[in-house]
XYZ file of C-alpha atoms in Angstrom:
514
model
C 0.000 0.000 0.000
C 1.431 3.393 -1.034
C 0.679 6.829 0.310
C -1.524 9.150 -1.797
C 0.390 11.682 -3.806
C 0.400 15.310 -2.713
C 1.328 16.709 -6.116
C -2.235 17.747 -7.027
C -2.956 19.383 -3.700
C -2.583 23.098 -3.039
C 0.704 24.107 -1.535
C -0.685 25.202 1.851
C -2.526 21.913 2.346
C 0.333 19.709 1.257
C 2.660 21.418 3.709
C 0.439 20.525 6.660
C 1.369 17.135 8.139
C -1.483 14.666 8.387
C -1.766 13.135 11.887
C -3.426 9.887 12.671
C -6.005 9.985 15.495
C -6.857 6.312 15.355
C -5.491 4.248 18.261
C -7.155 0.942 17.460
C -4.613 -0.006 14.732
C -0.895 0.116 15.184
C 0.814 1.757 12.173
C 2.999 -0.430 10.009
C 6.687 -0.444 10.768
C 7.525 1.181 7.436
C 5.820 4.396 8.603
C 8.081 4.704 11.614
C 10.499 7.552 11.085
C 13.955 7.914 12.628
C 12.643 9.808 15.661
C 10.074 7.143 16.468
C 12.671 4.403 16.204
C 15.009 6.357 18.463
C 12.235 6.972 20.966
C 11.296 3.301 21.137
C 14.934 2.261 21.466
C 15.558 4.690 24.327
C 12.384 3.624 26.152
C 13.321 -0.050 25.901
C 16.868 0.621 27.084
C 15.679 2.676 30.075
C 13.213 -0.054 31.056
C 15.943 -2.692 30.995
C 18.303 -0.492 33.017
C 15.578 0.173 35.600
C 14.861 -3.535 36.025
C 18.570 -4.323 36.334
C 19.043 -1.682 39.033
C 16.036 -3.048 40.975
C 17.467 -6.561 40.845
C 20.847 -5.327 42.075
C 19.175 -3.431 44.948
C 17.238 -6.529 45.982
C 20.420 -8.608 45.928
C 22.281 -6.055 48.047
C 19.379 -5.904 50.523
C 19.315 -9.684 50.843
C 23.065 -9.797 51.456
C 22.921 -7.164 54.199
C 19.766 -8.512 55.862
C 20.115 -8.952 59.606
C 20.458 -12.490 60.895
C 18.412 -13.441 63.990
C 20.352 -13.628 67.258
C 20.052 -16.938 69.098
C 20.882 -18.418 72.485
C 24.525 -18.852 71.450
C 24.811 -15.063 71.092
C 23.561 -13.721 74.452
C 25.382 -10.398 74.170
C 23.881 -9.761 70.743
C 20.414 -10.550 72.120
C 20.950 -8.117 75.000
C 22.315 -5.424 72.703
C 19.394 -5.646 70.253
C 16.876 -5.711 73.109
C 18.301 -2.680 74.870
C 19.322 -0.495 71.938
C 15.980 -0.690 70.099
C 14.591 2.360 71.973
C 15.952 5.393 73.788
C 13.480 4.833 76.613
C 15.521 1.802 77.723
C 17.967 4.168 79.410
C 15.544 3.916 82.343
C 16.741 0.323 82.825
C 19.346 1.827 85.136
C 16.520 2.277 87.648
C 15.674 -1.472 87.720
C 18.467 -2.543 90.139
C 17.844 0.599 92.192
C 14.133 -0.198 92.368
C 14.796 -3.799 93.425
C 17.222 -2.638 96.128
C 14.956 0.190 97.339
C 12.663 -2.050 99.400
C 15.393 -3.949 101.339
C 17.240 -0.641 101.825
C 14.137 0.797 103.560
C 13.652 3.712 101.171
C 10.631 5.961 101.820
C 7.420 4.704 100.266
C 7.235 7.662 97.886
C 10.775 6.999 96.628
C 10.062 3.264 96.227
C 6.919 4.016 94.216
C 8.555 6.575 91.911
C 11.685 4.489 91.226
C 9.775 1.292 90.489
C 7.147 3.252 88.542
C 9.738 4.420 86.021
C 11.678 1.126 86.167
C 8.646 -0.780 84.880
C 8.346 1.463 81.789
C 11.457 0.160 79.936
C 10.688 -3.386 81.073
C 7.267 -3.075 79.462
C 8.924 -1.744 76.297
C 11.285 -4.754 76.109
C 8.311 -6.990 76.830
C 6.572 -5.530 73.780
C 9.717 -5.906 71.661
C 10.083 -9.578 72.572
C 6.437 -10.302 71.799
C 6.769 -8.554 68.417
C 9.756 -10.757 67.576
C 7.794 -13.810 68.629
C 4.893 -12.666 66.466
C 7.157 -12.563 63.397
C 7.780 -16.281 63.896
C 4.204 -17.333 64.724
C 2.113 -15.088 62.473
C -0.024 -11.970 62.924
C -3.074 -13.549 64.564
C -1.226 -15.560 67.204
C 1.399 -12.850 67.489
C -1.218 -10.194 68.214
C -2.706 -12.410 70.894
C 0.715 -12.904 72.471
C 1.365 -9.172 72.290
C -1.831 -8.463 74.225
C -1.211 -11.329 76.672
C 2.338 -10.407 77.631
C 1.458 -6.726 77.440
C -1.126 -7.368 80.162
C 1.393 -9.326 82.234
C 2.065 -6.234 84.357
C -1.618 -5.808 85.231
C -1.952 -9.509 85.975
C 1.106 -9.547 88.254
C 0.042 -6.373 90.057
C -3.467 -7.787 90.461
C -2.307 -11.132 91.877
C 0.111 -9.523 94.342
C -2.457 -6.957 95.499
C -5.189 -9.603 95.766
C -3.039 -11.815 97.999
C -2.491 -8.816 100.290
C -6.213 -8.059 100.396
C -5.974 -4.825 98.379
C -9.212 -5.508 96.507
C -9.840 -1.862 95.673
C -6.398 -1.570 94.055
C -7.058 -4.745 92.043
C -10.411 -3.637 90.726
C -9.478 -0.023 90.026
C -6.249 -1.038 88.252
C -8.175 -3.452 85.995
C -10.887 -0.915 85.185
C -8.166 1.674 84.697
C -6.416 -0.646 82.231
C -9.602 -0.936 80.181
C -10.054 2.846 80.194
C -6.388 3.463 79.420
C -6.338 1.062 76.475
C -9.594 2.311 74.978
C -9.196 6.040 75.559
C -5.481 6.807 76.007
C -3.856 4.195 73.748
C -6.706 4.179 71.223
C -6.901 7.965 71.262
C -3.156 8.335 70.625
C -3.370 5.831 67.755
C -6.226 7.693 66.077
C -4.733 11.129 66.757
C -1.108 10.636 65.707
C -2.057 8.266 62.908
C -4.627 10.792 61.684
C -2.097 13.620 61.643
C 0.162 11.755 59.215
C -2.671 10.138 57.253
C -5.800 11.938 56.116
C -8.090 9.074 57.101
C -7.384 5.532 58.261
C -9.468 2.458 57.588
C -9.693 -0.902 59.311
C -11.869 -3.979 59.175
C -15.431 -3.052 60.132
C -16.218 -6.731 60.813
C -13.439 -6.914 63.415
C -14.578 -3.596 64.919
C -18.146 -4.888 65.295
C -16.859 -8.049 66.983
C -14.779 -5.959 69.376
C -17.791 -3.780 70.166
C -20.009 -6.778 70.906
C -17.432 -8.286 73.270
C -17.003 -4.979 75.096
C -20.777 -4.698 75.447
C -20.811 -8.185 76.969
C -18.181 -7.093 79.481
C -20.285 -4.055 80.421
C -23.303 -6.319 80.946
C -21.237 -8.353 83.405
C -20.515 -5.213 85.457
C -24.016 -3.723 85.225
C -25.797 -6.756 86.675
C -23.953 -6.787 90.054
C -24.431 -3.012 90.331
C -28.160 -3.355 89.638
C -28.390 -6.265 92.055
C -26.913 -4.160 94.857
C -29.552 -1.498 94.309
C -32.211 -3.905 95.575
C -33.844 -3.200 98.911
C -32.477 -6.124 100.903
C -30.279 -6.835 103.898
C -26.580 -6.185 103.549
C -25.669 -9.775 104.375
C -27.960 -11.076 101.641
C -26.611 -8.585 99.130
C -23.007 -9.428 99.966
C -23.542 -13.169 99.640
C -25.594 -12.782 96.471
C -23.035 -10.430 94.879
C -20.213 -12.912 95.517
C -22.191 -15.793 94.026
C -23.310 -13.736 91.029
C -19.735 -12.573 90.407
C -18.317 -16.098 90.566
C -20.908 -17.484 88.140
C -20.469 -14.514 85.802
C -16.683 -14.906 85.895
C -16.932 -18.528 84.763
C -19.120 -17.640 81.790
C -16.886 -14.707 80.855
C -13.931 -17.080 80.663
C -15.986 -19.381 78.423
C -16.804 -16.439 76.142
C -13.146 -15.441 75.950
C -12.047 -18.964 75.014
C -14.793 -19.073 72.365
C -13.615 -15.683 71.069
C -10.072 -17.005 70.659
C -11.367 -20.001 68.717
C -13.521 -17.670 66.608
C -10.630 -15.291 65.870
C -7.872 -17.811 65.237
C -9.750 -20.737 63.710
C -13.287 -20.492 62.345
C -13.561 -16.821 61.267
C -9.985 -15.626 61.004
C -10.807 -13.962 57.662
C -12.955 -11.362 59.460
C -9.869 -10.081 61.273
C -7.718 -9.759 58.155
C -6.157 -6.374 57.497
C -7.644 -3.988 54.947
C -5.795 -4.206 51.592
C -2.906 -1.809 51.116
C -4.488 -0.075 48.117
C -7.607 0.864 50.105
C -5.555 2.076 53.075
C -3.368 4.123 50.740
C -6.331 5.839 49.064
C -7.912 6.734 52.413
C -4.616 7.998 53.835
C -3.908 10.429 50.995
C -4.274 14.109 51.777
C -6.920 15.907 49.644
C -4.312 17.825 47.594
C -2.251 14.709 46.920
C -5.379 12.726 46.085
C -6.387 15.366 43.521
C -2.922 15.354 41.997
C -2.997 11.561 41.683
C -6.396 11.741 39.998
C -5.105 14.344 37.545
C -2.052 12.216 36.728
C -4.219 9.160 36.180
C -6.598 11.100 33.936
C -3.755 12.604 31.937
C -2.333 9.142 31.324
C -5.489 8.038 29.507
C -6.303 11.072 27.387
C -5.430 9.455 24.032
C -2.711 8.966 21.497
C 0.294 11.191 21.311
C 1.352 12.005 17.791
C 4.770 13.098 16.672
C 5.288 14.505 13.165
C 8.404 13.021 11.606
C 9.646 13.108 8.075
C 9.132 9.804 6.309
C 12.113 8.330 4.520
C 10.965 6.972 1.166
C 12.372 6.143 -2.194
C 10.501 9.038 -3.864
C 12.342 12.170 -4.761
C 9.419 14.223 -3.551
C 9.795 15.527 0.054
C 6.709 14.066 1.648
C 5.881 14.781 5.261
C 3.627 12.525 7.224
C 2.824 12.128 10.862
C 3.829 9.014 12.683
C 1.420 8.112 15.463
C 3.287 6.699 18.425
C 1.025 4.044 19.916
C 0.250 4.647 23.588
C -1.083 1.831 25.709
C -3.541 3.719 27.907
C -4.163 0.852 30.316
C -0.435 0.392 30.816
C 0.009 4.104 31.579
C -2.786 4.122 34.177
C -1.471 0.920 35.697
C 2.009 2.432 35.875
C 0.711 5.456 37.814
C -1.146 3.236 40.284
C 1.823 0.890 40.702
C 4.130 3.815 41.361
C 1.798 5.114 44.093
C 1.593 1.709 45.760
C 5.366 1.304 45.612
C 5.768 4.707 47.249
C 3.602 3.645 50.184
C 5.380 0.324 50.524
C 8.753 2.041 50.596
C 7.565 4.253 53.452
C 6.666 1.233 55.552
C 9.686 -0.091 57.342
C 10.309 -3.710 56.746
C 10.060 -5.733 59.922
C 13.087 -7.973 60.261
C 13.431 -10.942 62.565
C 16.134 -9.932 65.028
C 15.742 -12.773 67.560
C 15.158 -16.494 67.230
C 11.994 -17.945 68.705
C 13.780 -19.439 71.728
C 15.730 -16.238 72.409
C 12.482 -14.248 72.348
C 10.754 -16.690 74.725
C 13.617 -16.666 77.245
C 13.781 -12.874 77.051
C 10.048 -12.770 77.779
C 10.476 -14.990 80.841
C 13.355 -12.929 82.272
C 11.689 -9.555 81.701
C 8.383 -10.827 83.118
C 10.193 -11.931 86.299
C 11.911 -8.551 86.720
C 8.601 -6.799 86.111
C 6.974 -8.936 88.813
C 9.598 -7.957 91.389
C 9.285 -4.247 90.626
C 5.484 -4.540 90.607
C 5.479 -6.155 94.051
C 7.498 -3.294 95.547
C 5.297 -0.814 93.708
C 2.116 -2.259 95.250
C 3.627 -2.393 98.731
C 4.373 1.334 98.617
C 0.895 2.487 97.554
C -0.472 2.943 101.081
C 2.406 5.207 102.067
C 2.089 7.156 98.836
C -1.629 7.853 99.265
C -1.087 9.087 102.815
C 1.911 11.235 101.927
C 0.404 12.903 98.845
C -3.193 12.757 100.075
C -4.299 10.822 96.973
C -7.243 8.492 96.802
C -6.484 4.817 96.115
C -8.968 5.069 93.261
C -6.835 7.631 91.432
C -3.651 5.608 91.928
C -5.257 2.384 90.736
C -7.377 3.921 87.984
C -4.842 6.321 86.416
C -1.237 5.871 87.572
C -0.847 2.083 87.557
C -2.527 1.504 84.151
C -0.279 4.079 82.475
C 2.747 2.028 83.542
C 1.129 -1.295 82.768
C 0.051 -0.198 79.283
C 3.434 1.176 78.264
C 4.137 -1.800 75.985
C 0.755 -1.606 74.242
C 1.024 2.175 74.003
C 4.369 2.199 72.215
C 3.499 -0.703 69.912
C 0.033 0.527 68.942
C 1.040 4.140 68.242
C 4.040 3.038 66.162
C 2.001 0.792 63.860
C -0.816 3.368 63.667
C 1.585 5.989 62.318
C 2.620 3.419 59.686
C -1.049 3.226 58.642
C -1.514 -0.309 60.003
C -4.675 0.513 61.911
C -5.968 -3.071 61.990
C -2.958 -4.121 64.054
C -3.144 -0.999 66.231
C -6.832 -1.582 66.936
C -6.136 -5.226 67.720
C -3.510 -4.242 70.288
C -5.482 -1.424 71.955
C -9.033 -2.783 71.915
C -7.913 -6.422 72.000
C -5.986 -5.750 75.189
C -9.083 -4.203 76.792
C -11.133 -7.241 75.807
C -8.559 -9.542 77.372
C -8.612 -7.552 80.617
C -12.423 -7.534 80.787
C -13.068 -11.117 79.696
C -10.009 -12.939 81.033
C -7.925 -11.113 83.654
C -10.854 -9.739 85.673
C -12.823 -13.028 85.867
C -9.587 -14.968 86.451
C -8.723 -12.823 89.473
C -12.309 -13.108 90.684
C -12.054 -16.905 90.648
C -8.559 -16.741 92.202
C -9.955 -14.626 95.048
C -12.703 -17.231 95.469
C -10.029 -19.926 95.814
C -7.789 -18.062 98.315
C -10.698 -16.679 100.335
C -10.654 -13.022 99.225
C -14.046 -11.332 98.503
C -13.090 -10.320 94.954
C -16.184 -9.545 92.853
C -17.139 -7.910 89.566
C -19.216 -5.318 91.384
C -18.112 -1.692 91.074
C -19.537 1.522 92.464
C -22.247 3.230 90.401
C -19.766 5.981 89.472
C -17.224 3.516 88.019
C -19.953 1.532 86.281
C -21.267 4.672 84.551
C -17.728 5.617 83.466
C -17.222 2.169 81.934
C -20.585 2.232 80.174
C -20.067 5.667 78.602
C -16.492 4.775 77.558
C -17.556 1.623 75.725
C -20.473 3.494 74.135
C -18.161 6.242 72.848
C -15.580 3.800 71.489
C -18.267 1.744 69.724
C -19.589 4.867 68.013
C -16.115 5.812 66.785
C -14.915 2.436 65.479
C -18.276 1.227 64.131
C -17.842 2.644 60.618
C -14.363 1.193 60.085
C -12.803 4.637 59.505
C -11.145 7.106 61.814
C -9.298 10.444 61.837
C -7.380 12.699 64.204
C -10.498 14.449 65.543
C -11.927 11.189 66.859
C -8.600 10.463 68.516
C -8.633 13.867 70.170
C -12.124 13.186 71.545
C -10.939 9.949 73.151
C -7.917 11.695 74.709
C -10.051 14.515 76.110
C -12.487 11.978 77.545
C -9.575 10.251 79.331
C -8.361 13.570 80.780
C -11.854 14.394 82.071
C -12.151 10.969 83.717
C -8.681 11.399 85.242
C -9.661 14.734 86.794
C -12.848 13.160 88.160
C -10.915 10.375 89.896
C -8.313 12.846 91.159
C -11.156 14.710 92.903
C -12.765 11.463 94.079
C -13.218 11.527 97.886
C -10.476 9.554 99.579
C -12.756 7.966 102.183
C -15.131 6.531 99.535
C -14.689 3.076 98.015
C -15.123 2.275 94.338
C -15.033 -1.495 94.756
C -16.871 -4.323 96.420
C -14.634 -4.284 99.481
C -17.114 -1.945 101.138
C -19.858 -4.578 101.031
């Protein structure tokens, strides 16, 4: 097929290059001019160079990847455990805190030293559980993170329960639930929302969390309603103990069923939201508009370049060579580039410890935390008398802040990385474990050792719990969150803290007054 001659055309029309606007048919190779051939050659060469550089980078990364430290490298395990955070400088207070009680330090000094000594121990506890999670998977790893993260509350609760400090036990457990839901959850939503425009998470998991929290509130409302009956104190006390023991057993059954539901039968409901959806929600409005403009510009049509055709004719004929543009490939390239940019921002989690090194580290740190927690509990009475604080404020605000240090650091870190499913699992999952496992477990333990530990709380504490769970359910129900919702949770925690700071010292918030 030959091109039509331009000899019979007027001069001004023949001089105008004819451009092809059809993209359905690729022009024959004989119409490709020198510029088009050069363009295609350069594009192919750049693509090959880009792929080669990516392969070299992957090889270099694999060669320099950190090897896990095992039991045969104890100093490397200690170095990686201590140097992973600046807050571990407070480990210097651990031997001082352990020696403070035998050295007969004042109660205030013992409390303050052990208070800050537990913070780095909780951080290392969270680090060890994260390393263990990398070996065992996200689902089981998240459960272990919440379990060992609540080890401080469990140890403090057992030690205080043995000593008969029932008010400290109950207020510290309720305080842990409030701290995880309002303080830890609020910080996750707030700081994550500052970096990301909006964050999404699994709405199915959020609804399951809300239902379990509502069940926990039901377990606390019934004893409070029962004690409002017009009956003799002896009858109410005996009935409250029995009701609490029966309720505790069923709460443990629900928690075991929840674990089976989460890890076995319906694990897909707790899967993380896909990266592409999280990326789109996290984009700032200006960046989202720019991405949309780039994507639209990539599919506008065919780009044409006028090039002189080289032919055997002596006549200088000019024709336009249409460079074929694959629109789908261009759009796909823009989307792939955006996804790669998000993935590069997320730090790759490397396995730094072997599974046995992580487990032994957990055991050692848990033991040190237990010793510091015991001295911390023993100094509470002296602290409340010296500073004129109510035991409710100490148990509801101060102790949970220390106990939730591991969850706090872990949850906020992953929330800033736009991994809100994991952050929500740590913050809300920890509260669920406290309400459905630790609290009923300690109630049954008190039943065994003869301590009147119940699930009955004062009307004030019960109302605080109810409103907190209601607020959290409203916020997480839609599967999306932002910094404003995080700020609301933080302000709610501050208001509750002020209320317990002003709580009368001679009033009891627990069942020990029955």
